[in-house]
């Protein structure tokens, strides 16, 4: 039986560990957070897509969580699913990858397959990760196999999960690629071999940069379409009828999450650091998408003005404050800069989100500590304005529109009317 250690038990690592346990592998989920490990071993999941029942099934199948890196010694395969955040100056923070690699280097036995899954710039596996894993005592491709395999999980996606999302693998040697392919084939339907680790790393950044740039494209088009009195939402629906050569992206209040706003910056940083020039598409997309929540604030100002109201003193209800629908993840959520700007303008901000019982918004005047209103429809009825940010599946949007005297729909879900304004 394959003994697997998955380092990092977050949004990516936990579902992967449980899918492997379901397939009959002996799995240890290693994490540095003792409280998280205790919680997982007690059968309580912290991830939306992993129910307590699924975790219980994993525990029954032999999955266990641990903080003890000594478990790496007995592993046949090690997956690394640690975060890859940005530093304060916007560069890649490889600290978690480096510390995981050092822990592996201290314990790894010859014959082990080590795979990095964290999203990072091309070259990380070879230049940063492998030297720390191998040290002076081991050689890649003979003693230890090392590969990169991008994590493509899409939290909240009911159709595509770990098993049926094709997995790209690229090793530091052809033998490493084959070892990674054979490993994933045990519990993933389709495994795709990249030419090498750099190509697998680049594939992931291409996927996320593609989304980032296309979201920015429609967010920019939305601005001038509004001024030209063109319904861009309708234009997108029409374009989307073309059966080839077009993929629909729709405007919104900005991008969020751990991936889209962060990963392209890894690539542009790498290009600038190594080659000295800018990856202009990414820089422009970041500029447009970062400004999107502030544009929403401006459009709310305009809508309130039409209703003869000032933002200053208006009560504004934000509906859905996570970074995308049907998840509880608040990372990089555009709701934060929007709430901050509205508060700066003197609005009284409240919110509803069943996934987020309480919410902290840092503003210039200190942290705003908010609690979700209980009844979104009643609160909408009492607010001067409602901003629909994330259309969680639990919302009855028509009822929300009927309850609101002014609703700004940032997702194009409602037909415009006297009270419903669409971005
Ligand atoms: N969340 C997503 O939707 C998603 C999708 C695709 C790819 N990714 C990528 O996957 C990687 C992981 O993201 P995530 O969302 O799962 O992060 P996360 O923050 O949810 O989880 C990471 C976990 O790793 C643990 N950790 C950090 N350093 C550690 C170390 N040195 N040793 C052991 N554990 C450590 C943390 O305690 C945390 O529990 C990132 O590179 C991310 O870009 C994420």
PDB file of N, CA and C in Angstrom, residues 12 82-87 90-94 97 117-122 124 148-155 200-213 255-272 279 281-283 285-286 289 323 331-332:
ATOM      1  N   UNK A  12      -6.682  22.931  -0.735  1.00  0.00           N
ATOM      2  CA  UNK A  12      -6.135  22.026  -1.737  1.00  0.00           C
ATOM      3  C   UNK A  12      -5.729  20.684  -1.125  1.00  0.00           C
ATOM      4  N   UNK A  82       1.207  23.754   0.212  1.00  0.00           N
ATOM      5  CA  UNK A  82       1.270  24.872   1.162  1.00  0.00           C
ATOM      6  C   UNK A  82       0.953  26.175   0.425  1.00  0.00           C
ATOM      7  N   UNK A  83       0.641  27.240   1.149  1.00  0.00           N
ATOM      8  CA  UNK A  83       0.255  28.492   0.472  1.00  0.00           C
ATOM      9  C   UNK A  83       1.428  29.151  -0.244  1.00  0.00           C
ATOM     10  N   UNK A  84       1.094  29.952  -1.249  1.00  0.00           N
ATOM     11  CA  UNK A  84       2.100  30.751  -1.943  1.00  0.00           C
ATOM     12  C   UNK A  84       1.586  32.191  -2.005  1.00  0.00           C
ATOM     13  N   UNK A  85       1.730  32.912  -0.901  1.00  0.00           N
ATOM     14  CA  UNK A  85       1.212  34.287  -0.854  1.00  0.00           C
ATOM     15  C   UNK A  85       2.192  35.281  -1.488  1.00  0.00           C
ATOM     16  N   UNK A  86       1.851  36.551  -1.383  1.00  0.00           N
ATOM     17  CA  UNK A  86       2.742  37.607  -1.854  1.00  0.00           C
ATOM     18  C   UNK A  86       3.392  38.277  -0.639  1.00  0.00           C
ATOM     19  N   UNK A  87       4.582  38.809  -0.842  1.00  0.00           N
ATOM     20  CA  UNK A  87       5.234  39.580   0.218  1.00  0.00           C
ATOM     21  C   UNK A  87       4.597  40.978   0.252  1.00  0.00           C
ATOM     22  N   UNK A  90       4.673  42.837  -2.914  1.00  0.00           N
ATOM     23  CA  UNK A  90       4.005  42.255  -4.080  1.00  0.00           C
ATOM     24  C   UNK A  90       4.800  41.147  -4.770  1.00  0.00           C
ATOM     25  N   UNK A  91       5.927  40.749  -4.201  1.00  0.00           N
ATOM     26  CA  UNK A  91       6.723  39.659  -4.798  1.00  0.00           C
ATOM     27  C   UNK A  91       6.292  38.309  -4.247  1.00  0.00           C
ATOM     28  N   UNK A  92       6.789  37.217  -4.846  1.00  0.00           N
ATOM     29  CA  UNK A  92       6.415  35.876  -4.368  1.00  0.00           C
ATOM     30  C   UNK A  92       6.997  35.600  -2.985  1.00  0.00           C
ATOM     31  N   UNK A  93       6.181  35.050  -2.108  1.00  0.00           N
ATOM     32  CA  UNK A  93       6.663  34.649  -0.783  1.00  0.00           C
ATOM     33  C   UNK A  93       6.792  33.125  -0.785  1.00  0.00           C
ATOM     34  N   UNK A  94       8.015  32.666  -0.999  1.00  0.00           N
ATOM     35  CA  UNK A  94       8.232  31.216  -1.084  1.00  0.00           C
ATOM     36  C   UNK A  94       8.527  30.596   0.284  1.00  0.00           C
ATOM     37  N   UNK A  97       6.890  27.192   1.009  1.00  0.00           N
ATOM     38  CA  UNK A  97       7.455  26.128   0.157  1.00  0.00           C
ATOM     39  C   UNK A  97       8.840  25.757   0.664  1.00  0.00           C
ATOM     40  N   UNK A 117       2.790  20.897  -5.430  1.00  0.00           N
ATOM     41  CA  UNK A 117       1.512  21.260  -6.070  1.00  0.00           C
ATOM     42  C   UNK A 117       1.190  22.738  -5.939  1.00  0.00           C
ATOM     43  N   UNK A 118       1.856  23.431  -5.009  1.00  0.00           N
ATOM     44  CA  UNK A 118       1.553  24.857  -4.792  1.00  0.00           C
ATOM     45  C   UNK A 118       1.841  25.647  -6.059  1.00  0.00           C
ATOM     46  N   UNK A 119       0.983  26.612  -6.352  1.00  0.00           N
ATOM     47  CA  UNK A 119       1.160  27.433  -7.556  1.00  0.00           C
ATOM     48  C   UNK A 119       2.350  28.368  -7.365  1.00  0.00           C
ATOM     49  N   UNK A 120       3.260  28.372  -8.342  1.00  0.00           N
ATOM     50  CA  UNK A 120       4.445  29.212  -8.198  1.00  0.00           C
ATOM     51  C   UNK A 120       5.055  29.511  -9.562  1.00  0.00           C
ATOM     52  N   UNK A 121       6.075  30.363  -9.601  1.00  0.00           N
ATOM     53  CA  UNK A 121       6.634  30.753 -10.899  1.00  0.00           C
ATOM     54  C   UNK A 121       7.477  29.622 -11.499  1.00  0.00           C
ATOM     55  N   UNK A 122       7.585  29.592 -12.824  1.00  0.00           N
ATOM     56  CA  UNK A 122       8.349  28.522 -13.472  1.00  0.00           C
ATOM     57  C   UNK A 122       9.821  28.566 -13.048  1.00  0.00           C
ATOM     58  N   UNK A 124      10.696  27.249  -9.956  1.00  0.00           N
ATOM     59  CA  UNK A 124      10.741  27.054  -8.497  1.00  0.00           C
ATOM     60  C   UNK A 124      11.112  25.620  -8.129  1.00  0.00           C
ATOM     61  N   UNK A 148       6.549  18.581 -10.478  1.00  0.00           N
ATOM     62  CA  UNK A 148       5.560  19.612 -10.171  1.00  0.00           C
ATOM     63  C   UNK A 148       4.239  19.183 -10.797  1.00  0.00           C
ATOM     64  N   UNK A 149       3.154  19.363 -10.061  1.00  0.00           N
ATOM     65  CA  UNK A 149       1.830  19.075 -10.605  1.00  0.00           C
ATOM     66  C   UNK A 149       0.870  20.139 -10.111  1.00  0.00           C
ATOM     67  N   UNK A 150       0.411  21.013 -11.015  1.00  0.00           N
ATOM     68  CA  UNK A 150      -0.430  22.119 -10.552  1.00  0.00           C
ATOM     69  C   UNK A 150      -1.757  21.643 -10.002  1.00  0.00           C
ATOM     70  N   UNK A 151      -2.166  22.304  -8.941  1.00  0.00           N
ATOM     71  CA  UNK A 151      -3.463  22.027  -8.330  1.00  0.00           C
ATOM     72  C   UNK A 151      -4.509  22.858  -9.057  1.00  0.00           C
ATOM     73  N   UNK A 152      -5.571  22.205  -9.547  1.00  0.00           N
ATOM     74  CA  UNK A 152      -6.582  22.938 -10.317  1.00  0.00           C
ATOM     75  C   UNK A 152      -7.921  22.976  -9.618  1.00  0.00           C
ATOM     76  N   UNK A 153      -7.939  22.628  -8.347  1.00  0.00           N
ATOM     77  CA  UNK A 153      -9.229  22.506  -7.661  1.00  0.00           C
ATOM     78  C   UNK A 153     -10.019  23.819  -7.748  1.00  0.00           C
ATOM     79  N   UNK A 154     -11.324  23.708  -7.891  1.00  0.00           N
ATOM     80  CA  UNK A 154     -12.188  24.873  -8.024  1.00  0.00           C
ATOM     81  C   UNK A 154     -13.233  24.802  -6.912  1.00  0.00           C
ATOM     82  N   UNK A 155     -12.930  25.397  -5.740  1.00  0.00           N
ATOM     83  CA  UNK A 155     -13.860  25.267  -4.612  1.00  0.00           C
ATOM     84  C   UNK A 155     -15.277  25.682  -5.005  1.00  0.00           C
ATOM     85  N   UNK A 200       4.929  22.465 -16.642  1.00  0.00           N
ATOM     86  CA  UNK A 200       3.768  22.223 -15.770  1.00  0.00           C
ATOM     87  C   UNK A 200       3.498  23.464 -14.910  1.00  0.00           C
ATOM     88  N   UNK A 201       4.576  24.099 -14.436  1.00  0.00           N
ATOM     89  CA  UNK A 201       4.413  25.327 -13.637  1.00  0.00           C
ATOM     90  C   UNK A 201       3.788  26.432 -14.495  1.00  0.00           C
ATOM     91  N   UNK A 202       4.270  26.527 -15.733  1.00  0.00           N
ATOM     92  CA  UNK A 202       3.778  27.579 -16.628  1.00  0.00           C
ATOM     93  C   UNK A 202       2.317  27.315 -17.019  1.00  0.00           C
ATOM     94  N   UNK A 203       1.942  26.049 -17.191  1.00  0.00           N
ATOM     95  CA  UNK A 203       0.562  25.722 -17.584  1.00  0.00           C
ATOM     96  C   UNK A 203      -0.427  26.309 -16.575  1.00  0.00           C
ATOM     97  N   UNK A 204      -0.111  26.157 -15.303  1.00  0.00           N
ATOM     98  CA  UNK A 204      -1.009  26.672 -14.253  1.00  0.00           C
ATOM     99  C   UNK A 204      -1.094  28.195 -14.319  1.00  0.00           C
ATOM    100  N   UNK A 205       0.058  28.851 -14.501  1.00  0.00           N
ATOM    101  CA  UNK A 205       0.048  30.312 -14.537  1.00  0.00           C
ATOM    102  C   UNK A 205      -0.643  30.823 -15.794  1.00  0.00           C
ATOM    103  N   UNK A 206      -0.528  30.072 -16.885  1.00  0.00           N
ATOM    104  CA  UNK A 206      -1.257  30.443 -18.107  1.00  0.00           C
ATOM    105  C   UNK A 206      -2.771  30.381 -17.852  1.00  0.00           C
ATOM    106  N   UNK A 207      -3.221  29.298 -17.214  1.00  0.00           N
ATOM    107  CA  UNK A 207      -4.657  29.146 -16.931  1.00  0.00           C
ATOM    108  C   UNK A 207      -5.180  30.337 -16.107  1.00  0.00           C
ATOM    109  N   UNK A 208      -4.457  30.684 -15.064  1.00  0.00           N
ATOM    110  CA  UNK A 208      -4.962  31.738 -14.178  1.00  0.00           C
ATOM    111  C   UNK A 208      -4.776  33.127 -14.767  1.00  0.00           C
ATOM    112  N   UNK A 209      -3.701  33.327 -15.523  1.00  0.00           N
ATOM    113  CA  UNK A 209      -3.505  34.623 -16.179  1.00  0.00           C
ATOM    114  C   UNK A 209      -4.579  34.826 -17.240  1.00  0.00           C
ATOM    115  N   UNK A 210      -4.939  33.762 -17.934  1.00  0.00           N
ATOM    116  CA  UNK A 210      -6.012  33.796 -18.941  1.00  0.00           C
ATOM    117  C   UNK A 210      -7.319  34.294 -18.314  1.00  0.00           C
ATOM    118  N   UNK A 211      -7.644  33.782 -17.155  1.00  0.00           N
ATOM    119  CA  UNK A 211      -8.873  34.223 -16.472  1.00  0.00           C
ATOM    120  C   UNK A 211      -8.755  35.679 -16.034  1.00  0.00           C
ATOM    121  N   UNK A 212      -7.609  35.993 -15.439  1.00  0.00           N
ATOM    122  CA  UNK A 212      -7.382  37.342 -14.910  1.00  0.00           C
ATOM    123  C   UNK A 212      -7.534  38.380 -16.032  1.00  0.00           C
ATOM    124  N   UNK A 213      -6.890  38.117 -17.162  1.00  0.00           N
ATOM    125  CA  UNK A 213      -6.878  39.065 -18.279  1.00  0.00           C
ATOM    126  C   UNK A 213      -8.272  39.178 -18.907  1.00  0.00           C
ATOM    127  N   UNK A 255     -11.792  40.703  -8.703  1.00  0.00           N
ATOM    128  CA  UNK A 255     -11.396  39.311  -8.525  1.00  0.00           C
ATOM    129  C   UNK A 255     -10.898  39.092  -7.104  1.00  0.00           C
ATOM    130  N   UNK A 256     -11.023  37.854  -6.619  1.00  0.00           N
ATOM    131  CA  UNK A 256     -10.558  37.543  -5.273  1.00  0.00           C
ATOM    132  C   UNK A 256     -10.069  36.117  -5.194  1.00  0.00           C
ATOM    133  N   UNK A 257      -9.890  35.653  -3.958  1.00  0.00           N
ATOM    134  CA  UNK A 257      -9.405  34.292  -3.746  1.00  0.00           C
ATOM    135  C   UNK A 257      -7.890  34.248  -3.676  1.00  0.00           C
ATOM    136  N   UNK A 258      -7.382  33.046  -3.447  1.00  0.00           N
ATOM    137  CA  UNK A 258      -5.945  32.874  -3.272  1.00  0.00           C
ATOM    138  C   UNK A 258      -5.230  32.775  -4.617  1.00  0.00           C
ATOM    139  N   UNK A 259      -5.996  32.659  -5.727  1.00  0.00           N
ATOM    140  CA  UNK A 259      -5.326  32.331  -6.992  1.00  0.00           C
ATOM    141  C   UNK A 259      -5.305  33.475  -8.002  1.00  0.00           C
ATOM    142  N   UNK A 260      -6.465  33.905  -8.488  1.00  0.00           N
ATOM    143  CA  UNK A 260      -6.506  34.820  -9.646  1.00  0.00           C
ATOM    144  C   UNK A 260      -5.778  36.145  -9.373  1.00  0.00           C
ATOM    145  N   UNK A 261      -5.984  36.789  -8.214  1.00  0.00           N
ATOM    146  CA  UNK A 261      -5.271  38.050  -8.031  1.00  0.00           C
ATOM    147  C   UNK A 261      -3.787  37.857  -7.707  1.00  0.00           C
ATOM    148  N   UNK A 262      -3.407  36.636  -7.314  1.00  0.00           N
ATOM    149  CA  UNK A 262      -2.055  36.418  -6.784  1.00  0.00           C
ATOM    150  C   UNK A 262      -1.130  35.748  -7.807  1.00  0.00           C
ATOM    151  N   UNK A 263      -1.607  34.680  -8.437  1.00  0.00           N
ATOM    152  CA  UNK A 263      -0.711  33.865  -9.266  1.00  0.00           C
ATOM    153  C   UNK A 263      -0.079  34.618 -10.437  1.00  0.00           C
ATOM    154  N   UNK A 264      -0.862  35.442 -11.192  1.00  0.00           N
ATOM    155  CA  UNK A 264      -0.215  36.139 -12.306  1.00  0.00           C
ATOM    156  C   UNK A 264       0.932  37.039 -11.838  1.00  0.00           C
ATOM    157  N   UNK A 265       0.828  37.530 -10.582  1.00  0.00           N
ATOM    158  CA  UNK A 265       1.912  38.377 -10.057  1.00  0.00           C
ATOM    159  C   UNK A 265       3.201  37.564  -9.898  1.00  0.00           C
ATOM    160  N   UNK A 266       3.062  36.266  -9.632  1.00  0.00           N
ATOM    161  CA  UNK A 266       4.253  35.403  -9.549  1.00  0.00           C
ATOM    162  C   UNK A 266       4.977  35.384 -10.890  1.00  0.00           C
ATOM    163  N   UNK A 267       4.174  35.324 -11.956  1.00  0.00           N
ATOM    164  CA  UNK A 267       4.767  35.239 -13.291  1.00  0.00           C
ATOM    165  C   UNK A 267       5.381  36.580 -13.695  1.00  0.00           C
ATOM    166  N   UNK A 268       4.650  37.669 -13.449  1.00  0.00           N
ATOM    167  CA  UNK A 268       5.194  38.963 -13.877  1.00  0.00           C
ATOM    168  C   UNK A 268       6.439  39.308 -13.063  1.00  0.00           C
ATOM    169  N   UNK A 269       6.455  38.916 -11.788  1.00  0.00           N
ATOM    170  CA  UNK A 269       7.633  39.169 -10.964  1.00  0.00           C
ATOM    171  C   UNK A 269       8.841  38.409 -11.518  1.00  0.00           C
ATOM    172  N   UNK A 270       8.593  37.177 -11.921  1.00  0.00           N
ATOM    173  CA  UNK A 270       9.671  36.344 -12.460  1.00  0.00           C
ATOM    174  C   UNK A 270      10.224  36.941 -13.762  1.00  0.00           C
ATOM    175  N   UNK A 271       9.307  37.373 -14.623  1.00  0.00           N
ATOM    176  CA  UNK A 271       9.734  37.935 -15.913  1.00  0.00           C
ATOM    177  C   UNK A 271      10.594  39.182 -15.663  1.00  0.00           C
ATOM    178  N   UNK A 272      10.108  40.021 -14.744  1.00  0.00           N
ATOM    179  CA  UNK A 272      10.852  41.266 -14.484  1.00  0.00           C
ATOM    180  C   UNK A 272      12.200  40.958 -13.825  1.00  0.00           C
ATOM    181  N   UNK A 279       5.568  42.192 -17.803  1.00  0.00           N
ATOM    182  CA  UNK A 279       4.525  41.370 -18.427  1.00  0.00           C
ATOM    183  C   UNK A 279       3.299  42.288 -18.433  1.00  0.00           C
ATOM    184  N   UNK A 281       0.384  42.667 -19.986  1.00  0.00           N
ATOM    185  CA  UNK A 281      -1.018  42.232 -19.909  1.00  0.00           C
ATOM    186  C   UNK A 281      -1.424  42.012 -18.457  1.00  0.00           C
ATOM    187  N   UNK A 282      -0.531  41.393 -17.687  1.00  0.00           N
ATOM    188  CA  UNK A 282      -0.855  41.104 -16.287  1.00  0.00           C
ATOM    189  C   UNK A 282      -0.926  42.389 -15.479  1.00  0.00           C
ATOM    190  N   UNK A 283       0.014  43.296 -15.735  1.00  0.00           N
ATOM    191  CA  UNK A 283       0.017  44.549 -14.963  1.00  0.00           C
ATOM    192  C   UNK A 283      -1.250  45.349 -15.236  1.00  0.00           C
ATOM    193  N   UNK A 285      -4.152  44.101 -16.364  1.00  0.00           N
ATOM    194  CA  UNK A 285      -5.301  43.361 -15.805  1.00  0.00           C
ATOM    195  C   UNK A 285      -5.398  43.611 -14.304  1.00  0.00           C
ATOM    196  N   UNK A 286      -4.253  43.612 -13.621  1.00  0.00           N
ATOM    197  CA  UNK A 286      -4.260  43.835 -12.171  1.00  0.00           C
ATOM    198  C   UNK A 286      -4.774  45.240 -11.863  1.00  0.00           C
ATOM    199  N   UNK A 289      -8.644  45.175 -12.546  1.00  0.00           N
ATOM    200  CA  UNK A 289      -9.414  44.364 -11.594  1.00  0.00           C
ATOM    201  C   UNK A 289      -9.323  44.914 -10.168  1.00  0.00           C
ATOM    202  N   UNK A 323     -15.360  35.816  -1.885  1.00  0.00           N
ATOM    203  CA  UNK A 323     -14.773  36.220  -3.160  1.00  0.00           C
ATOM    204  C   UNK A 323     -15.484  35.610  -4.359  1.00  0.00           C
ATOM    205  N   UNK A 331     -10.701  35.418   1.242  1.00  0.00           N
ATOM    206  CA  UNK A 331      -9.373  35.924   0.871  1.00  0.00           C
ATOM    207  C   UNK A 331      -9.443  36.836  -0.355  1.00  0.00           C
ATOM    208  N   UNK A 332      -8.853  38.005  -0.234  1.00  0.00           N
ATOM    209  CA  UNK A 332      -8.775  39.001  -1.316  1.00  0.00           C
ATOM    210  C   UNK A 332     -10.159  39.387  -1.845  1.00  0.00           C
TER     211      UNK A 332
END
